């Protein structure tokens, strides 16, 4: 049985944690948050997306981006009343652009084993989206834009064939 001091510390810790939570709630802080405001900026604006060619997922022809992943991105943008602005490049170039803040999202044949995990944020793996075969696919975003990532993952969950949309 814990002693009186241990109980007093536990009660004090709970009271302090509750006070901090109430104070933060009163400040209008939203969780998850986007330090650079990506989700707020794209809503009603532009979603800047980088695309890297990947057979069966992303096709690049005569400057046009098409395929199952671009279709999903366009539908996500529509759900945010946003217009997609495409940039085409290699995965490395797109990762550089995500780090520089000139892209909001990058798509291609990236998998959960992506080597870019230390430079950008990676969604959980999706293997049951329309057009995606077993093995899954991930989407890349700038580090810290958690609100945008949460909104995208929630959207992709709803688009999945089974309703779960994710594996991991």
Coordinates of N, CA and C in Angstrom, one line a residue:
X1 N 0.8 -1.2 0.0 CA 0.0 0.0 0.0 C 0.9 1.2 0.0
X2 N 0.6 2.2 -0.9 CA 1.5 3.4 -1.0 C 1.3 4.2 0.2
X3 N 2.3 5.0 0.6 CA 2.3 5.8 1.7 C 1.6 7.1 1.4
X4 N 1.4 8.0 2.4 CA 0.7 9.3 2.2 C 1.4 10.2 1.2
X5 N 2.7 10.2 1.3 CA 3.4 11.1 0.4 C 3.3 10.7 -1.1
X6 N 3.3 9.4 -1.3 CA 3.1 8.9 -2.7 C 1.7 9.2 -3.2
X7 N 0.7 9.1 -2.4 CA -0.6 9.4 -2.8 C -0.8 10.9 -3.0
X8 N -0.1 11.7 -2.2 CA -0.2 13.2 -2.3 C 0.5 13.6 -3.7
X9 N 1.6 13.0 -4.0 CA 2.3 13.3 -5.3 C 1.4 12.9 -6.5
X10 N 0.8 11.7 -6.4 CA -0.1 11.3 -7.5 C -1.3 12.2 -7.7
X11 N -1.9 12.7 -6.6 CA -3.0 13.6 -6.6 C -2.5 15.0 -7.2
X12 N -1.4 15.4 -6.8 CA -0.8 16.7 -7.2 C -0.5 16.6 -8.7
X13 N 0.0 15.5 -9.2 CA 0.3 15.3 -10.6 C -1.0 15.3 -11.4
X14 N -2.0 14.6 -11.0 CA -3.3 14.6 -11.7 C -3.9 16.0 -11.8
X15 N -3.8 16.7 -10.7 CA -4.4 18.1 -10.6 C -3.6 19.0 -11.6
X16 N -2.3 18.9 -11.6 CA -1.5 19.7 -12.5 C -1.8 19.4 -14.0
X17 N -1.9 18.1 -14.3 CA -2.1 17.7 -15.6 C -3.5 18.2 -16.1
X18 N -4.5 18.1 -15.2 CA -5.8 18.6 -15.5 C -5.8 20.1 -15.8
X19 N -5.1 20.8 -14.9 CA -5.0 22.3 -15.1 C -4.4 22.6 -16.4
X20 N -3.3 21.9 -16.8 CA -2.7 22.2 -18.1 C -3.6 21.9 -19.3
X21 N -4.3 20.8 -19.2 CA -5.3 20.4 -20.2 C -6.4 21.5 -20.4
X22 N -6.9 21.9 -19.3 CA -8.0 22.9 -19.3 C -7.4 24.2 -19.9
X23 N -6.2 24.6 -19.5 CA -5.7 25.9 -20.0 C -5.4 25.8 -21.5
X24 N -4.9 24.7 -22.0 CA -4.7 24.5 -23.4 C -6.0 24.5 -24.2
X25 N -7.0 23.9 -23.6 CA -8.3 23.8 -24.3 C -8.9 25.2 -24.4
X26 N -8.7 26.0 -23.4 CA -9.2 27.4 -23.4 C -8.5 28.3 -24.4
X27 N -7.3 27.9 -24.8 CA -6.5 28.7 -25.8 C -6.9 28.4 -27.2
X28 N -7.8 27.5 -27.5 CA -8.2 27.1 -28.8 C -7.2 26.3 -29.6
X29 N -6.2 25.7 -28.9 CA -5.3 24.9 -29.6 C -5.9 23.6 -30.1
X30 N -5.7 23.3 -31.4 CA -6.3 22.1 -32.0 C -5.2 21.1 -32.1
X31 N -5.6 19.8 -31.9 CA -4.7 18.7 -32.0 C -5.4 17.8 -33.0
X32 N -4.7 17.2 -34.0 CA -3.3 17.5 -34.3 C -3.2 18.9 -35.0
X33 N -2.0 19.4 -34.9 CA -1.7 20.8 -35.4 C -0.8 20.8 -36.5
X34 N -0.8 21.8 -37.3 CA 0.2 22.0 -38.4 C 1.0 23.3 -38.1
X35 N 2.2 23.2 -37.8 CA 3.0 24.4 -37.5 C 3.1 25.4 -38.6
X36 N 3.0 24.9 -39.9 CA 3.1 25.8 -41.0 C 1.7 26.0 -41.6
X37 N 0.7 25.5 -40.9 CA -0.7 25.8 -41.4 C -1.1 25.2 -42.7
X38 N -0.6 24.0 -43.0 CA -0.8 23.4 -44.4 C -2.3 23.1 -44.6
X39 N -3.0 22.5 -43.6 CA -4.4 22.1 -43.9 C -5.2 23.4 -44.0
X40 N -5.0 24.4 -43.2 CA -5.8 25.6 -43.4 C -5.5 26.3 -44.7
X41 N -4.2 26.3 -45.1 CA -3.8 26.9 -46.3 C -4.4 26.3 -47.5
X42 N -4.4 24.9 -47.6 CA -5.0 24.3 -48.8 C -6.5 24.3 -48.8
X43 N -7.1 24.4 -47.7 CA -8.6 24.4 -47.7 C -9.1 25.7 -48.4
X44 N -9.7 25.5 -49.6 CA -10.2 26.6 -50.4 C -9.0 27.2 -51.2
X45 N -7.9 26.6 -51.2 CA -6.7 27.1 -51.9 C -6.1 26.1 -52.9
X46 N -4.8 25.9 -52.7 CA -4.1 25.0 -53.6 C -3.4 23.9 -52.8
X47 N -3.5 22.7 -53.3 CA -2.7 21.6 -52.7 C -1.6 21.3 -53.7
X48 N -0.3 21.5 -53.2 CA 0.9 21.4 -54.0 C 1.4 19.9 -53.9
X49 N 1.3 19.2 -55.0 CA 1.6 17.8 -54.9 C 2.7 17.4 -55.9
X50 N 3.7 16.7 -55.4 CA 4.7 16.2 -56.3 C 4.4 14.7 -56.7
X51 N 4.7 14.4 -57.9 CA 4.4 13.1 -58.5 C 5.6 12.5 -59.1
X52 N 5.9 11.2 -58.7 CA 6.9 10.5 -59.3 C 6.3 9.3 -60.0
X53 N 6.7 9.0 -61.3 CA 6.1 7.9 -62.0 C 6.2 6.6 -61.3
X54 N 5.2 5.8 -61.4 CA 5.2 4.5 -60.8 C 4.2 3.6 -61.6
X55 N 4.6 2.6 -62.2 CA 3.8 1.8 -63.0 C 2.5 1.3 -62.3
X56 N 1.4 1.6 -62.9 CA 0.1 1.2 -62.4 C -0.5 2.2 -61.3
X57 N 0.3 3.1 -60.8 CA -0.1 4.0 -59.8 C -0.1 5.5 -60.2
X58 N 1.0 5.9 -60.9 CA 1.1 7.3 -61.3 C 1.7 7.3 -62.7
X59 N 1.0 7.8 -63.7 CA 1.4 7.9 -65.1 C 1.7 9.4 -65.4
X60 N 2.8 9.6 -66.1 CA 3.2 11.0 -66.5 C 3.3 11.0 -68.0
X61 N 2.4 11.7 -68.6 CA 2.4 11.8 -70.1 C 2.1 13.2 -70.6
X62 N 2.9 13.7 -71.4 CA 2.8 15.1 -72.0 C 2.4 16.1 -70.9
X63 N 3.1 16.0 -69.8 CA 2.9 17.0 -68.7 C 1.7 16.7 -67.8
X64 N 0.9 15.7 -68.2 CA -0.3 15.4 -67.4 C 0.0 14.2 -66.4
X65 N -0.6 14.3 -65.2 CA -0.4 13.3 -64.2 C -1.7 12.6 -64.1
X66 N -1.7 11.2 -64.2 CA -2.9 10.5 -64.1 C -2.6 9.1 -63.4
X67 N -3.7 8.4 -63.1 CA -3.6 7.1 -62.4 C -4.4 7.1 -61.2
X68 N -4.4 5.9 -60.5 CA -5.1 5.8 -59.3 C -4.7 6.7 -58.1
X69 N -3.4 6.9 -57.9 CA -3.0 7.8 -56.9 C -3.4 9.3 -57.2
X70 N -3.1 9.8 -58.4 CA -3.5 11.2 -58.7 C -5.0 11.3 -58.5
X71 N -5.8 10.3 -58.9 CA -7.3 10.4 -58.8 C -7.6 10.5 -57.3
X72 N -7.0 9.8 -56.4 CA -7.2 9.9 -55.0 C -6.9 11.3 -54.5
X73 N -5.7 11.8 -54.9 CA -5.3 13.1 -54.5 C -6.3 14.2 -55.0
X74 N -6.8 14.0 -56.2 CA -7.8 15.0 -56.7 C -9.0 15.0 -55.9
X75 N -9.5 13.8 -55.5 CA -10.7 13.6 -54.7 C -10.5 14.2 -53.3
X76 N -9.3 14.0 -52.7 CA -9.0 14.6 -51.4 C -9.0 16.1 -51.6
X77 N -8.4 16.7 -52.6 CA -8.4 18.1 -52.8 C -9.8 18.6 -53.0
X78 N -10.6 17.9 -53.7 CA -12.0 18.3 -53.9 C -12.7 18.4 -52.5
X79 N -12.4 17.4 -51.7 CA -13.1 17.4 -50.3 C -12.7 18.6 -49.5
X80 N -11.5 19.2 -49.8 CA -11.1 20.4 -49.1 C -11.3 21.7 -49.9
X81 N -12.1 21.6 -51.0 CA -12.3 22.7 -51.9 C -11.0 23.3 -52.4
X82 N -10.0 22.4 -52.7 CA -8.7 22.9 -53.2 C -8.5 22.4 -54.6
X83 N -7.5 23.1 -55.2 CA -7.1 22.8 -56.6 C -5.7 22.2 -56.5
X84 N -5.5 21.1 -57.2 CA -4.2 20.5 -57.2 C -3.2 21.2 -58.1
X85 N -2.0 21.5 -57.7 CA -1.0 22.0 -58.5 C 0.1 21.0 -58.5
X86 N 0.4 20.4 -59.7 CA 1.3 19.3 -59.8 C 2.7 19.7 -60.0
X87 N 3.7 19.0 -59.5 CA 5.1 19.1 -59.8 C 5.6 17.7 -60.0
X88 N 6.3 17.5 -61.1 CA 6.8 16.1 -61.5 C 8.3 16.1 -61.2
X89 N 8.7 15.0 -60.6 CA 10.2 14.9 -60.3 C 10.5 13.5 -59.8
X90 N 11.8 13.3 -59.6 CA 12.2 12.0 -58.9 C 11.8 12.1 -57.4
X91 N 11.8 10.9 -56.8 CA 11.5 10.9 -55.4 C 12.4 11.8 -54.6
X92 N 13.7 11.8 -54.9 CA 14.7 12.6 -54.2 C 14.4 14.1 -54.4
X93 N 14.0 14.5 -55.6 CA 13.7 15.9 -55.8 C 12.4 16.3 -55.0
X94 N 11.4 15.4 -55.0 CA 10.2 15.7 -54.3 C 10.4 15.8 -52.8
X95 N 11.3 14.9 -52.3 CA 11.6 15.0 -50.9 C 12.3 16.3 -50.5
X96 N 13.2 16.7 -51.4 CA 13.9 18.1 -51.2 C 12.8 19.2 -51.2
X97 N 11.8 19.1 -52.1 CA 10.7 20.1 -52.2 C 9.9 20.1 -50.9
X98 N 9.6 18.9 -50.4 CA 8.8 18.7 -49.2 C 9.6 19.4 -48.0
X99 N 10.9 19.2 -47.9 CA 11.7 19.8 -46.9 C 11.8 21.3 -47.0
X100 N 11.8 21.8 -48.2 CA 11.9 23.2 -48.5 C 10.5 23.9 -48.3
X101 N 9.5 23.1 -48.2 CA 8.1 23.7 -47.9 C 7.4 24.1 -49.2
X102 N 7.9 23.7 -50.4 CA 7.3 24.0 -51.6 C 6.3 23.0 -52.1
X103 N 6.2 21.9 -51.4 CA 5.2 20.9 -51.7 C 4.5 20.5 -50.4
X104 N 3.2 20.1 -50.5 CA 2.4 19.7 -49.4 C 2.3 18.2 -49.3
X105 N 2.6 17.5 -50.4 CA 2.4 16.0 -50.5 C 3.2 15.5 -51.7
X106 N 3.7 14.3 -51.5 CA 4.3 13.6 -52.7 C 3.8 12.2 -52.8
X107 N 3.6 11.8 -54.1 CA 3.0 10.5 -54.4 C 3.9 9.8 -55.4
X108 N 3.8 8.5 -55.4 CA 4.5 7.6 -56.4 C 4.4 6.2 -55.9
X109 N 5.4 5.4 -56.1 CA 5.5 4.0 -55.7 C 6.1 3.9 -54.4
X110 N 6.1 4.8 -53.5 CA 6.7 4.7 -52.2 C 6.1 3.7 -51.3
X111 N 6.9 2.9 -50.6 CA 6.3 1.9 -49.8 C 6.7 2.2 -48.3
X112 N 6.3 1.3 -47.4 CA 6.6 1.5 -46.0 C 8.1 1.4 -45.7
X113 N 8.8 0.8 -46.7 CA 10.3 0.7 -46.5 C 11.0 1.9 -47.2
X114 N 10.3 3.0 -47.3 CA 10.9 4.2 -48.0 C 12.2 4.7 -47.2
X115 N 13.2 5.0 -48.0 CA 14.4 5.5 -47.3 C 14.3 6.9 -46.8
X116 N 13.2 7.6 -47.1 CA 13.0 9.0 -46.8 C 12.4 9.3 -45.4
X117 N 12.2 8.3 -44.6 CA 11.5 8.4 -43.4 C 12.2 9.3 -42.4
X118 N 13.5 9.5 -42.5 CA 14.2 10.5 -41.6 C 14.2 11.9 -42.1
X119 N 13.6 12.1 -43.3 CA 13.6 13.5 -43.9 C 12.2 14.1 -44.0
X120 N 11.2 13.2 -44.1 CA 9.8 13.6 -44.3 C 8.9 12.7 -43.5
X121 N 7.7 13.2 -43.4 CA 6.7 12.4 -42.7 C 6.1 11.4 -43.7
X122 N 5.8 10.2 -43.2 CA 5.3 9.1 -44.0 C 4.0 8.6 -43.4
X123 N 2.9 8.6 -44.3 CA 1.6 8.1 -43.8 C 1.8 6.6 -43.5
X124 N 0.8 6.0 -42.8 CA 0.8 4.6 -42.6 C 0.6 4.0 -44.0
X125 N 0.9 2.7 -44.1 CA 0.8 2.0 -45.4 C -0.7 1.7 -45.7
X126 N -1.0 1.9 -47.0 CA -2.4 1.5 -47.5 C -2.2 0.5 -48.6
X127 N -2.9 -0.6 -48.4 CA -2.8 -1.7 -49.4 C -4.2 -2.0 -50.0
X128 N -5.2 -1.3 -49.6 CA -6.5 -1.6 -50.1 C -7.2 -0.4 -50.7
X129 N -6.5 0.5 -51.3 CA -7.0 1.6 -52.0 C -7.3 1.2 -53.4
X130 N -8.2 1.8 -54.1 CA -8.5 1.5 -55.5 C -7.2 1.6 -56.3
X131 N -6.8 0.6 -57.1 CA -5.7 0.6 -57.9 C -4.4 0.2 -57.2
X132 N -4.4 0.0 -55.9 CA -3.2 -0.4 -55.2 C -3.2 -1.9 -54.9
X133 N -2.1 -2.5 -55.4 CA -2.0 -4.0 -55.2 C -1.4 -4.2 -53.8
X134 N -1.4 -5.5 -53.5 CA -0.8 -5.9 -52.2 C 0.6 -5.4 -52.2
X135 N 1.1 -5.1 -51.0 CA 2.4 -4.5 -50.9 C 2.3 -3.1 -50.4
X136 N 1.2 -2.4 -50.7 CA 0.9 -1.1 -50.1 C 1.6 0.0 -50.7
X137 N 1.2 1.2 -50.3 CA 1.7 2.5 -50.7 C 1.6 3.4 -49.6
X138 N 2.6 4.4 -49.5 CA 2.6 5.4 -48.5 C 2.6 6.8 -49.3
X139 N 2.2 7.8 -48.6 CA 2.2 9.2 -49.1 C 3.2 9.9 -48.2
X140 N 4.0 10.9 -48.8 CA 5.0 11.7 -48.1 C 4.5 13.1 -47.9
X141 N 4.8 13.6 -46.7 CA 4.4 15.0 -46.4 C 5.5 15.7 -45.7
X142 N 5.5 17.0 -45.5 CA 6.5 17.7 -44.7 C 6.4 17.2 -43.3
X143 N 7.6 17.2 -42.6 CA 7.6 16.9 -41.2 C 6.7 17.8 -40.4
X144 N 6.0 17.3 -39.5 CA 5.2 18.2 -38.5 C 3.8 18.6 -39.0
X145 N 3.5 18.4 -40.2 CA 2.2 18.8 -40.7 C 1.1 17.8 -40.3
X146 N 0.9 17.6 -39.0 CA 0.1 16.5 -38.5 C -1.4 16.6 -38.8
X147 N -1.9 17.8 -38.9 CA -3.3 18.0 -39.2 C -3.6 17.6 -40.6
X148 N -2.7 18.0 -41.5 CA -2.9 17.6 -42.9 C -2.7 16.1 -43.1
X149 N -1.8 15.5 -42.4 CA -1.6 14.1 -42.5 C -2.8 13.3 -41.9
X150 N -3.3 13.8 -40.8 CA -4.5 13.1 -40.2 C -5.7 13.3 -41.1
X151 N -5.9 14.4 -41.8 CA -7.0 14.6 -42.7 C -6.9 13.7 -43.9
X152 N -5.6 13.6 -44.4 CA -5.4 12.7 -45.6 C -5.6 11.3 -45.2
X153 N -5.1 10.8 -44.1 CA -5.3 9.4 -43.7 C -6.7 9.1 -43.5
X154 N -7.5 10.0 -42.9 CA -8.9 9.8 -42.6 C -9.6 9.7 -44.0
X155 N -9.3 10.5 -44.9 CA -9.9 10.5 -46.2 C -9.5 9.2 -46.9
X156 N -8.3 8.7 -46.9 CA -7.9 7.5 -47.5 C -8.5 6.3 -46.9
X157 N -8.7 6.3 -45.6 CA -9.5 5.3 -44.9 C -10.9 5.1 -45.5
X158 N -11.5 6.2 -45.7 CA -12.9 6.2 -46.3 C -12.9 5.7 -47.7
X159 N -11.8 5.9 -48.4 CA -11.7 5.5 -49.8 C -11.3 4.0 -50.0
X160 N -10.8 3.4 -49.0 CA -10.3 2.1 -49.1 C -11.4 1.1 -49.4
X161 N -11.1 0.0 -50.1 CA -12.0 -1.0 -50.5 C -12.7 -1.7 -49.3
X162 N -11.9 -1.9 -48.2 CA -12.4 -2.7 -47.1 C -13.0 -1.8 -46.0
X163 N -12.7 -0.5 -46.1 CA -13.2 0.4 -45.0 C -12.1 0.7 -44.0
X164 N -11.1 -0.2 -43.9 CA -10.0 0.1 -42.9 C -8.9 1.0 -43.5
X165 N -8.6 0.7 -44.7 CA -7.6 1.5 -45.5 C -6.2 1.4 -45.1
X166 N -5.9 0.7 -43.9 CA -4.6 0.8 -43.5 C -4.1 -0.6 -43.0
X167 N -2.8 -0.7 -43.0 CA -2.2 -1.9 -42.4 C -0.9 -1.4 -41.7
X168 N -0.5 -2.1 -40.8 CA 0.7 -1.8 -40.1 C 0.8 -2.6 -38.8

